[in-house]
CSV table of C-alpha atoms in Angstrom, one decimal:
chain,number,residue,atom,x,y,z
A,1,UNK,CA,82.0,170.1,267.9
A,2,UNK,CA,79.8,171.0,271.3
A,3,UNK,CA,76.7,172.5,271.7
A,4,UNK,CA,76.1,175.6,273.7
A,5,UNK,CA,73.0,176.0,275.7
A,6,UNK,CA,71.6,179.3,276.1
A,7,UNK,CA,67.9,179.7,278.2
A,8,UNK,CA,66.0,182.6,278.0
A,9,UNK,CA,63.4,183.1,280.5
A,10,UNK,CA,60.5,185.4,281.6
A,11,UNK,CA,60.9,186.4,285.4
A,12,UNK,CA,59.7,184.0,287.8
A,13,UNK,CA,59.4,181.1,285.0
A,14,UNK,CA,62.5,179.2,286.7
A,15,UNK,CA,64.4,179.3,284.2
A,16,UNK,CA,67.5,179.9,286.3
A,17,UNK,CA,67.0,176.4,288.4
A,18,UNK,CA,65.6,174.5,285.2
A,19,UNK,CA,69.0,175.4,283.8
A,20,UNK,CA,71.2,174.3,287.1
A,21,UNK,CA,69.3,171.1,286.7
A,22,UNK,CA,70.1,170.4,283.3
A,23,UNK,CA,73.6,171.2,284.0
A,24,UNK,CA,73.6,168.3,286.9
A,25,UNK,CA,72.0,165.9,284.4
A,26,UNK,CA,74.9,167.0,281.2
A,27,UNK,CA,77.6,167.5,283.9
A,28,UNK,CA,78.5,170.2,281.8
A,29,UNK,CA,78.7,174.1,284.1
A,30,UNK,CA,75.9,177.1,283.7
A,31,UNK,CA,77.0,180.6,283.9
A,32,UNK,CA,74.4,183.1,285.3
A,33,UNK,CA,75.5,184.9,288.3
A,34,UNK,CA,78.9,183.7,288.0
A,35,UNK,CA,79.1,185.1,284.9
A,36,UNK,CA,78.2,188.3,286.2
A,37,UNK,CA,81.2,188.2,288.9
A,38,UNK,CA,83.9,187.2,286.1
A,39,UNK,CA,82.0,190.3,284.1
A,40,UNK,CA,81.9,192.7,287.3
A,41,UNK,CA,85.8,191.7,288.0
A,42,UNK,CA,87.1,192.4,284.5
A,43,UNK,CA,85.0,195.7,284.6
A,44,UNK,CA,86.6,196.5,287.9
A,45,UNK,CA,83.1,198.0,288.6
A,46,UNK,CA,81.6,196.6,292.0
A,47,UNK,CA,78.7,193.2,291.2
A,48,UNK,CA,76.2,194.9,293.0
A,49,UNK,CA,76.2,197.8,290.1
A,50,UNK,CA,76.7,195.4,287.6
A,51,UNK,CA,73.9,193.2,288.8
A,52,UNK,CA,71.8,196.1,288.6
A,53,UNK,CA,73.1,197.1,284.9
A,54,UNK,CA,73.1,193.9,283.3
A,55,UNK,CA,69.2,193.9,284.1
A,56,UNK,CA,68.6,196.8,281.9
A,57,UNK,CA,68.1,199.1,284.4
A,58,UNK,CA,69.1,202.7,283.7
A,59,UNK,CA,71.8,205.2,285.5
A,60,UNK,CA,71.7,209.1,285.2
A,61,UNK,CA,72.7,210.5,282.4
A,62,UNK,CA,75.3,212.4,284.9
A,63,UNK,CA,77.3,208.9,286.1
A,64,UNK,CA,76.9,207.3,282.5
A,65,UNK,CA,78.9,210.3,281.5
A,66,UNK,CA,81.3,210.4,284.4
A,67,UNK,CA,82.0,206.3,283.5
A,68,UNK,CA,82.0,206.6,280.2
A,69,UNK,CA,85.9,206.5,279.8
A,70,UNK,CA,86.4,203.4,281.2
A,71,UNK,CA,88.3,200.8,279.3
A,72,UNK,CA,89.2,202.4,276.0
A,73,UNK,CA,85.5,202.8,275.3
A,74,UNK,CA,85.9,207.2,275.0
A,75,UNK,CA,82.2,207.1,273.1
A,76,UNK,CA,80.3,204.3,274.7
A,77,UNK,CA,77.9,204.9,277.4
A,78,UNK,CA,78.1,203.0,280.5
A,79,UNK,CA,75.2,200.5,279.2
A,80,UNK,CA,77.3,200.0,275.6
A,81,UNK,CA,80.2,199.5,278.1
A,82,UNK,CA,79.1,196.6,280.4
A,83,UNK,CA,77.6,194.9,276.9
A,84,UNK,CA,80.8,194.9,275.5
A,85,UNK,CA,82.4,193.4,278.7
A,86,UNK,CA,79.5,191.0,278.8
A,87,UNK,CA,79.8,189.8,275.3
A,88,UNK,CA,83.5,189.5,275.9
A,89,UNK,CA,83.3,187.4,278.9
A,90,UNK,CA,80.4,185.3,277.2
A,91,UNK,CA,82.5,184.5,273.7
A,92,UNK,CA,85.4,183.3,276.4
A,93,UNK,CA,83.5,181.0,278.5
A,94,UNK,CA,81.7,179.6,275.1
A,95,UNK,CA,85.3,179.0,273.7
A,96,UNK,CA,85.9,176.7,276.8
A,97,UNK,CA,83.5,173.9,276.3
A,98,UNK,CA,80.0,173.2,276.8
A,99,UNK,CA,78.2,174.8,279.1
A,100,UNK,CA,74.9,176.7,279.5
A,101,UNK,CA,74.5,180.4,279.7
A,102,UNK,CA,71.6,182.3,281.4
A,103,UNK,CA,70.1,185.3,280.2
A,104,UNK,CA,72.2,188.6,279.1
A,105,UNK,CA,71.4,188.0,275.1
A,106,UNK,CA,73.9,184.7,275.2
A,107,UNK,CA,71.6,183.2,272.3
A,108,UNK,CA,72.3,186.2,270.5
A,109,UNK,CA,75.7,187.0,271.1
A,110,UNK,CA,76.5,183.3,270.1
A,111,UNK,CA,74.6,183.2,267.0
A,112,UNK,CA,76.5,181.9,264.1
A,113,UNK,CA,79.8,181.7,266.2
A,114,UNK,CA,79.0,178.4,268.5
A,115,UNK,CA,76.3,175.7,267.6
A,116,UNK,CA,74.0,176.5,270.4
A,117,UNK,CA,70.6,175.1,271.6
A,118,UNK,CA,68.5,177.9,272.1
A,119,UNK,CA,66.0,177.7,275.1
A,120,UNK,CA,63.2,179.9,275.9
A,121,UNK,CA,61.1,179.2,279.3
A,122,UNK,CA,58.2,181.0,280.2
A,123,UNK,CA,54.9,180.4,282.1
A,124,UNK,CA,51.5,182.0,282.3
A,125,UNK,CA,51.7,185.0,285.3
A,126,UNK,CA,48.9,183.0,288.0
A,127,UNK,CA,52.3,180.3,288.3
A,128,UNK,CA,55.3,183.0,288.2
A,129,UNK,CA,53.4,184.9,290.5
A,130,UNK,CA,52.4,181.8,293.0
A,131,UNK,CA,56.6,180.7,292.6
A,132,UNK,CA,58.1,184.1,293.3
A,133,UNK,CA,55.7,184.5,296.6
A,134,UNK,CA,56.7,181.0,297.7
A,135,UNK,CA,60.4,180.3,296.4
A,136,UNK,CA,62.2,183.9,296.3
A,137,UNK,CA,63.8,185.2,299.3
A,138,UNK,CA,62.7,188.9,298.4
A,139,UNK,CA,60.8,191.6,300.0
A,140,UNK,CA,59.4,194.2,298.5
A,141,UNK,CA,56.3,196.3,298.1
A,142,UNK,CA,55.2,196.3,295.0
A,143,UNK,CA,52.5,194.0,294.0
A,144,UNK,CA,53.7,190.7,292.4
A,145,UNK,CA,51.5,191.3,289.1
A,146,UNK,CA,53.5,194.8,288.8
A,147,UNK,CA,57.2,193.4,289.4
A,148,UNK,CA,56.9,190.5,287.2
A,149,UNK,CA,55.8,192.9,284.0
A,150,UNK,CA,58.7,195.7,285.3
A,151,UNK,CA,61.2,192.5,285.5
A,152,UNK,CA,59.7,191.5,281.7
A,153,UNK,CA,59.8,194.7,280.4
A,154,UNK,CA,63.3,195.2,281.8
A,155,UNK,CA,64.2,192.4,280.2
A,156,UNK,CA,62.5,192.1,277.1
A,157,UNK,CA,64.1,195.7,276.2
A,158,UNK,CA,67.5,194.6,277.5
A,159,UNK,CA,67.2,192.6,274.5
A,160,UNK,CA,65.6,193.9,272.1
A,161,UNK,CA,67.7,196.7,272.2
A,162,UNK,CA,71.1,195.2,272.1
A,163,UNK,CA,69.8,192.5,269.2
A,164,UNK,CA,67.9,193.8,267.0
A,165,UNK,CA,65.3,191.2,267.7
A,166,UNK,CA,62.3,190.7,269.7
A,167,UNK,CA,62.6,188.9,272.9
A,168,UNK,CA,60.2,185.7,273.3
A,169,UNK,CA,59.4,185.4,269.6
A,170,UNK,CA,59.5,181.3,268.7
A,171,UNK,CA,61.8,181.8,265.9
A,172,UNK,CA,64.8,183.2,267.8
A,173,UNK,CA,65.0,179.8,269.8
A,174,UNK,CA,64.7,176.2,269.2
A,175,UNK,CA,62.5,175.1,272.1
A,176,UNK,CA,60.0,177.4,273.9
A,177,UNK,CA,58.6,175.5,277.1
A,178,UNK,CA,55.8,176.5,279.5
A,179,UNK,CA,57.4,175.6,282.6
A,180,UNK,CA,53.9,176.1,284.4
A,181,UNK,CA,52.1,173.5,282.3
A,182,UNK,CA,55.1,171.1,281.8
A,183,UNK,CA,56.9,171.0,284.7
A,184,UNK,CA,60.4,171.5,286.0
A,185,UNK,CA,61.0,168.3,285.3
A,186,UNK,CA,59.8,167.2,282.2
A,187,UNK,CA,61.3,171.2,280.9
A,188,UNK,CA,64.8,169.5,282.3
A,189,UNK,CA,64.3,166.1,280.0
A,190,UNK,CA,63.5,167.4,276.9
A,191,UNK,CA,66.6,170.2,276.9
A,192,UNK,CA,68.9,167.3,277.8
A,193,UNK,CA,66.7,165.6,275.3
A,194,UNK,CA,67.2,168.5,272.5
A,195,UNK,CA,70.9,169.1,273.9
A,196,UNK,CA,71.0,165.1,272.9
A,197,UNK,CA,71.0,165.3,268.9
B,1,UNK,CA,40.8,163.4,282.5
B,2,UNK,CA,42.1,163.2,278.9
B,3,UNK,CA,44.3,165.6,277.3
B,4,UNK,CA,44.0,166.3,274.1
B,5,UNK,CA,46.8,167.5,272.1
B,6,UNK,CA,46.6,170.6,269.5
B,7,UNK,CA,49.5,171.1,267.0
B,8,UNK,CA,49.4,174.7,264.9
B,9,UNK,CA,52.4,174.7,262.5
B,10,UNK,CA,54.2,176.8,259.7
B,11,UNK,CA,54.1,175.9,256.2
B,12,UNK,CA,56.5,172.8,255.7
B,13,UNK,CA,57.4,172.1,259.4
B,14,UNK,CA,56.5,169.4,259.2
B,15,UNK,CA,53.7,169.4,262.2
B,16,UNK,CA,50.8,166.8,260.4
B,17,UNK,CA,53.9,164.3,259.9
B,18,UNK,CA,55.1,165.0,263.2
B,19,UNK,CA,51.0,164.7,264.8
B,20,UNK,CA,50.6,161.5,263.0
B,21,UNK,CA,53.7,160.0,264.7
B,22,UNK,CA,52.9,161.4,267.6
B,23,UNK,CA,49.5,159.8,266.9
B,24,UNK,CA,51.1,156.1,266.4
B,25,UNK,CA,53.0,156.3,269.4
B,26,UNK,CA,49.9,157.1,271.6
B,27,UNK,CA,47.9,155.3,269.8
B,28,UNK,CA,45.0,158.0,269.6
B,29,UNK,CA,43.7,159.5,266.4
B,30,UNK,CA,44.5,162.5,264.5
B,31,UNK,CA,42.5,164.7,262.8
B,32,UNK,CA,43.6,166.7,259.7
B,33,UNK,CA,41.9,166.2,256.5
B,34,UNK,CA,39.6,163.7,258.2
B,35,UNK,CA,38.5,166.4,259.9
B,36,UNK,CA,37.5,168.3,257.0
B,37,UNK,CA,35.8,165.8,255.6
B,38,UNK,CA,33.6,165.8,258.2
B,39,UNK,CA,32.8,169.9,258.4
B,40,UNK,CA,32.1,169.3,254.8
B,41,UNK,CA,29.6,166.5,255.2
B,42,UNK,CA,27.6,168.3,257.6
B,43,UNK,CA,27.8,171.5,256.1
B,44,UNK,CA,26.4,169.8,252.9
B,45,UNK,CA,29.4,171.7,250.6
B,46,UNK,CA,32.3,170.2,248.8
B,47,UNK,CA,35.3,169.0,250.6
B,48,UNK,CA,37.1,170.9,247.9
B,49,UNK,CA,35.4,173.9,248.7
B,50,UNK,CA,35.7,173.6,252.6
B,51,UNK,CA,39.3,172.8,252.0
B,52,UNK,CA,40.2,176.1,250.4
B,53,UNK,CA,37.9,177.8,253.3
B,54,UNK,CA,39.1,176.8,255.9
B,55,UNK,CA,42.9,177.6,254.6
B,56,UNK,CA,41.4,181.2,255.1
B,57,UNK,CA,40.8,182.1,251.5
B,58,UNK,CA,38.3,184.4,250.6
B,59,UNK,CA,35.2,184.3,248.1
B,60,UNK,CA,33.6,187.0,246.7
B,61,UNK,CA,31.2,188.7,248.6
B,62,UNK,CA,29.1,188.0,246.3
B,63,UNK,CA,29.6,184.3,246.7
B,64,UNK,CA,29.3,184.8,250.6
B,65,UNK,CA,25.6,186.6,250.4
B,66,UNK,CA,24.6,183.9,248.4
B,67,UNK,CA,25.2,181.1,250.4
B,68,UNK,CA,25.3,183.1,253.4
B,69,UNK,CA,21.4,181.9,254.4
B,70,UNK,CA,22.6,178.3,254.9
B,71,UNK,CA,22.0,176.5,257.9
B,72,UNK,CA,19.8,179.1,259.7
B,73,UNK,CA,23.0,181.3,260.5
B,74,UNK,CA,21.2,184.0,257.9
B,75,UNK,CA,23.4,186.6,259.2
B,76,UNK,CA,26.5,185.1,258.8
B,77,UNK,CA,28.8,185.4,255.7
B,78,UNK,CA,30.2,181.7,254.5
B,79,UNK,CA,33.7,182.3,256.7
B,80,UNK,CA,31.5,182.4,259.7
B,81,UNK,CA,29.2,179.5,258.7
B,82,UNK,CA,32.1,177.7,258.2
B,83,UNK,CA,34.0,178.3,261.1
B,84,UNK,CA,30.4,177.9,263.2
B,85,UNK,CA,30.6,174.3,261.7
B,86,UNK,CA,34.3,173.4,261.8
B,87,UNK,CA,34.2,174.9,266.0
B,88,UNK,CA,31.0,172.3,266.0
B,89,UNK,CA,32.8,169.2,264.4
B,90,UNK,CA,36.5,170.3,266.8
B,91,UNK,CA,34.2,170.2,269.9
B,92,UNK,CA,32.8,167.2,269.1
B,93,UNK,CA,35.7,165.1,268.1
B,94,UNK,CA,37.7,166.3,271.6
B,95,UNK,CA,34.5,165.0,273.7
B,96,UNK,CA,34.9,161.2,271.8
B,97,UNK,CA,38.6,160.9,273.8
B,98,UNK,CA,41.9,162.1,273.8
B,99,UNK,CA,43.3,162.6,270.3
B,100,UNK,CA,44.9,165.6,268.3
B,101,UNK,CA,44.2,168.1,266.0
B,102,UNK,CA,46.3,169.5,263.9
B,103,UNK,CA,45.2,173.5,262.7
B,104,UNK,CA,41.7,175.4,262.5
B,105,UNK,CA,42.5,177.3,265.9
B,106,UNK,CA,41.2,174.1,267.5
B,107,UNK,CA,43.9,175.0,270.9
B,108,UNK,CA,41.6,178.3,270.6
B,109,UNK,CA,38.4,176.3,270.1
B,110,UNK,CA,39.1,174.0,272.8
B,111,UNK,CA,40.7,176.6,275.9
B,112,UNK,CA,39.1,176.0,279.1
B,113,UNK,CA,36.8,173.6,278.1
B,114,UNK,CA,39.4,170.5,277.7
B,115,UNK,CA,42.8,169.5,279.2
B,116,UNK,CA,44.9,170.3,276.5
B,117,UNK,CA,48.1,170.2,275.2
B,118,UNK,CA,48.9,172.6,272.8
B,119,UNK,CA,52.0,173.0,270.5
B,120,UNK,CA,53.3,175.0,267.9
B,121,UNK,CA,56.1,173.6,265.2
B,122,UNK,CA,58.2,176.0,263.0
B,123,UNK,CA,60.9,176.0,261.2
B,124,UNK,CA,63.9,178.8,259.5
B,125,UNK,CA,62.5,179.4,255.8
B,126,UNK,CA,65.3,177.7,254.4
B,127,UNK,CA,64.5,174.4,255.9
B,128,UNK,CA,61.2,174.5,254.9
B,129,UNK,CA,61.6,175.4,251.7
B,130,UNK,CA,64.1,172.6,251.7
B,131,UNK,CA,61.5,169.9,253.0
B,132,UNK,CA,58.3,171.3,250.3
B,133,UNK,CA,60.3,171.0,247.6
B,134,UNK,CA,61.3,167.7,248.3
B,135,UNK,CA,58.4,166.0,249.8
B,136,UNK,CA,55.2,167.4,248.8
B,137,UNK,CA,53.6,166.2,245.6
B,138,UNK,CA,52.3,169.8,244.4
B,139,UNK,CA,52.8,171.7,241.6
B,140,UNK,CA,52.9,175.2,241.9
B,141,UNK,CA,54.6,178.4,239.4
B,142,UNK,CA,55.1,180.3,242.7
B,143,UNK,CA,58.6,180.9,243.9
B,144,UNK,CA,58.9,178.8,247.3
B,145,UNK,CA,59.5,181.5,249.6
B,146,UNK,CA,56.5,183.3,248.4
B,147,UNK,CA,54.4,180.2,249.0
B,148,UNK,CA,55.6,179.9,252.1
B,149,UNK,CA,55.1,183.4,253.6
B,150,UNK,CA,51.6,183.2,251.4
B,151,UNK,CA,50.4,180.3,253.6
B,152,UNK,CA,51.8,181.6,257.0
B,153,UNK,CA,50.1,184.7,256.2
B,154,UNK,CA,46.6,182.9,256.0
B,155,UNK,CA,47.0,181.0,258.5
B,156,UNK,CA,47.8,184.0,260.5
B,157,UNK,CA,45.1,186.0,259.1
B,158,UNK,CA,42.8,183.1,260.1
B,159,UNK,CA,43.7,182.2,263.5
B,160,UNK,CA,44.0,186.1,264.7
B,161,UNK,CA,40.6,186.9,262.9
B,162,UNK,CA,39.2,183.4,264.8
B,163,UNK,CA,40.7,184.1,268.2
B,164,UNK,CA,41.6,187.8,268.9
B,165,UNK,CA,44.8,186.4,269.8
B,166,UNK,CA,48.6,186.3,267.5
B,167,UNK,CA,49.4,183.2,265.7
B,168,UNK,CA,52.8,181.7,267.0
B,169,UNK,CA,53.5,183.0,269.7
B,170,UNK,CA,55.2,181.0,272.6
B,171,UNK,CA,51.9,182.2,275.6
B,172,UNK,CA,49.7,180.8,273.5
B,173,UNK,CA,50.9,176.8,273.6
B,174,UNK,CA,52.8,174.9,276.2
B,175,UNK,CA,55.8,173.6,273.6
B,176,UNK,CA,57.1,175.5,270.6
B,177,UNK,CA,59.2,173.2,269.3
B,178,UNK,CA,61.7,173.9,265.7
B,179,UNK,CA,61.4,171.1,263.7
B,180,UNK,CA,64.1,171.9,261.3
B,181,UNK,CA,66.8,171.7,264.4
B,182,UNK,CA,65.7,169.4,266.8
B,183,UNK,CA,64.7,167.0,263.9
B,184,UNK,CA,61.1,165.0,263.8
B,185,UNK,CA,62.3,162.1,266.0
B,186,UNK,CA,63.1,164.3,268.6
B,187,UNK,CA,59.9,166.8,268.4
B,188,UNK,CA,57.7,163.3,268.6
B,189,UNK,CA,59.6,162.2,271.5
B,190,UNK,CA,59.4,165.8,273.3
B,191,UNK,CA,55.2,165.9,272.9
B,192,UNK,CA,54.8,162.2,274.1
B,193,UNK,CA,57.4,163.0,276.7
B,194,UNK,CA,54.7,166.4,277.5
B,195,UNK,CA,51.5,164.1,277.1
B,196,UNK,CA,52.3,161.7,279.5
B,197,UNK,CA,52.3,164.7,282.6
């Protein structure tokens, strides 16, 4: 029996590289934007819209209509459509072997199927603010403080919506780490730690 | 610098075994009951009487005006003499050296005025019910889950009513760590592995 390991994590938290860093330590793969290419291929929609879906960001009510054909899925919306072909996608790579999964509900979606150590990372907003100026590659206008609760929101509804549960509550994961306080690093040893049992 | 640590914890996680390991392996003190012992000696009341207190049970307001003149807090009712005292006796102990404290809001108490470490343990229901029934020596008619979600609900009660802030959850500490799936060996080694930053 493996262990799966899914991380959670606010915007700007690094989450994303804690996970690729764990994945170099276990020698075991992480699925995050990947994932969304194998999901984007099999939807035969282009990555750039599923990018922008699998965020939790909404379409009109017009091209979720027009889309909503797609695949066998005559009744789904666009939204019910890509989770479907997300959950899909995220039971297959799960089936393979160890491995670590970003985002996009994995923890929930695997529940009760895979044994999985669930990981949420978070960080208080003076850190994910200072990262996201000095690591991220993006422009935009809006004010840090305001994209980082639009990213949360985005994703914290994402969830809730598709699981029934509330995103960030302790109970849903195993470990919740403050990568601002801790450190990438020491966040990195104590999931290989955790992933260790 | 020091850092103290501060461990909240469900009912039956397990987190004053897990603080007294982590305790031994630092070689710091922890303070618990010994703690209360101390709130009771300066408040002049029975430990028994502080220990219920501080649990966040309530005595009848009729109780609380009567003692409610102690100490020159004539305004206060018992639960804020009490908790005047115990914020007294936290503060204190933090300024003798690093060592932890396990409950009474003391990662409240001590914010911004000491490095600290603060942690939360939990655990599923079933797991704890597991571990009371098996390792504590009390006697009680109550069905364990309704002891269980009796005691997380006054602790609850008394760390929102103390801090304006919710019980459990993950912003509020720097590790939530569950107990019942990463095992006690593995939490102990996670907080040292936090404490030494």
């Amino acid at each position: 029996m493996y262990t799966i390991i899914t991380i959670s994590r606010e915007f700007g938290s690094g989450g994303r590289t804690i996970a690729k860093k764990v994945a170099e330590a276990l020698n075991i793969p992480v699925y995050d934007n990947e994932l969304l290419t194998q999901i984007a291929k099999e939807s035969g929609m282009s990555e750039t819209f599923v990018e922008r879906k699998a965020d939790g960001t909404s379409l009109s009510n017009l091209v979720a209509r027009s889309l909503s054909g797609l695949g066998g899925y005559a009744q789904l919306t666009v939204e019910d459509y890509l989770w479907q072909m997300q959950r899909k996608v995220i039971l297959e790579l799960a089936s393979k072997g160890p491995c670590i999964i970003v985002g996009r509900c994995a923890d929930y979606i695997l529940k009760d199927k895979f044994d999985c150590l669930r990981v949420f990372i978070y960080a208080d907003e003076e850190k994910r603010a200072q990262r996201i100026l000095h690591e991220y590659d993006e422009k935009d206008d809006m004010p840090i403080e305001k994209r980082i609760k639009e990213k949360d929101k985005r994703r914290s509804a994402f969830y809730n919506y598709h699981t029934d549960m509330v995103w960030g509550m302790p109970h849903n994961y195993h470990m919740c780490l403050d990568s601002g306080k801790l450190g990438f690093k020491k966040c990195v040893e104590m999931i290989c730690n955790g992933y260790t049992m």
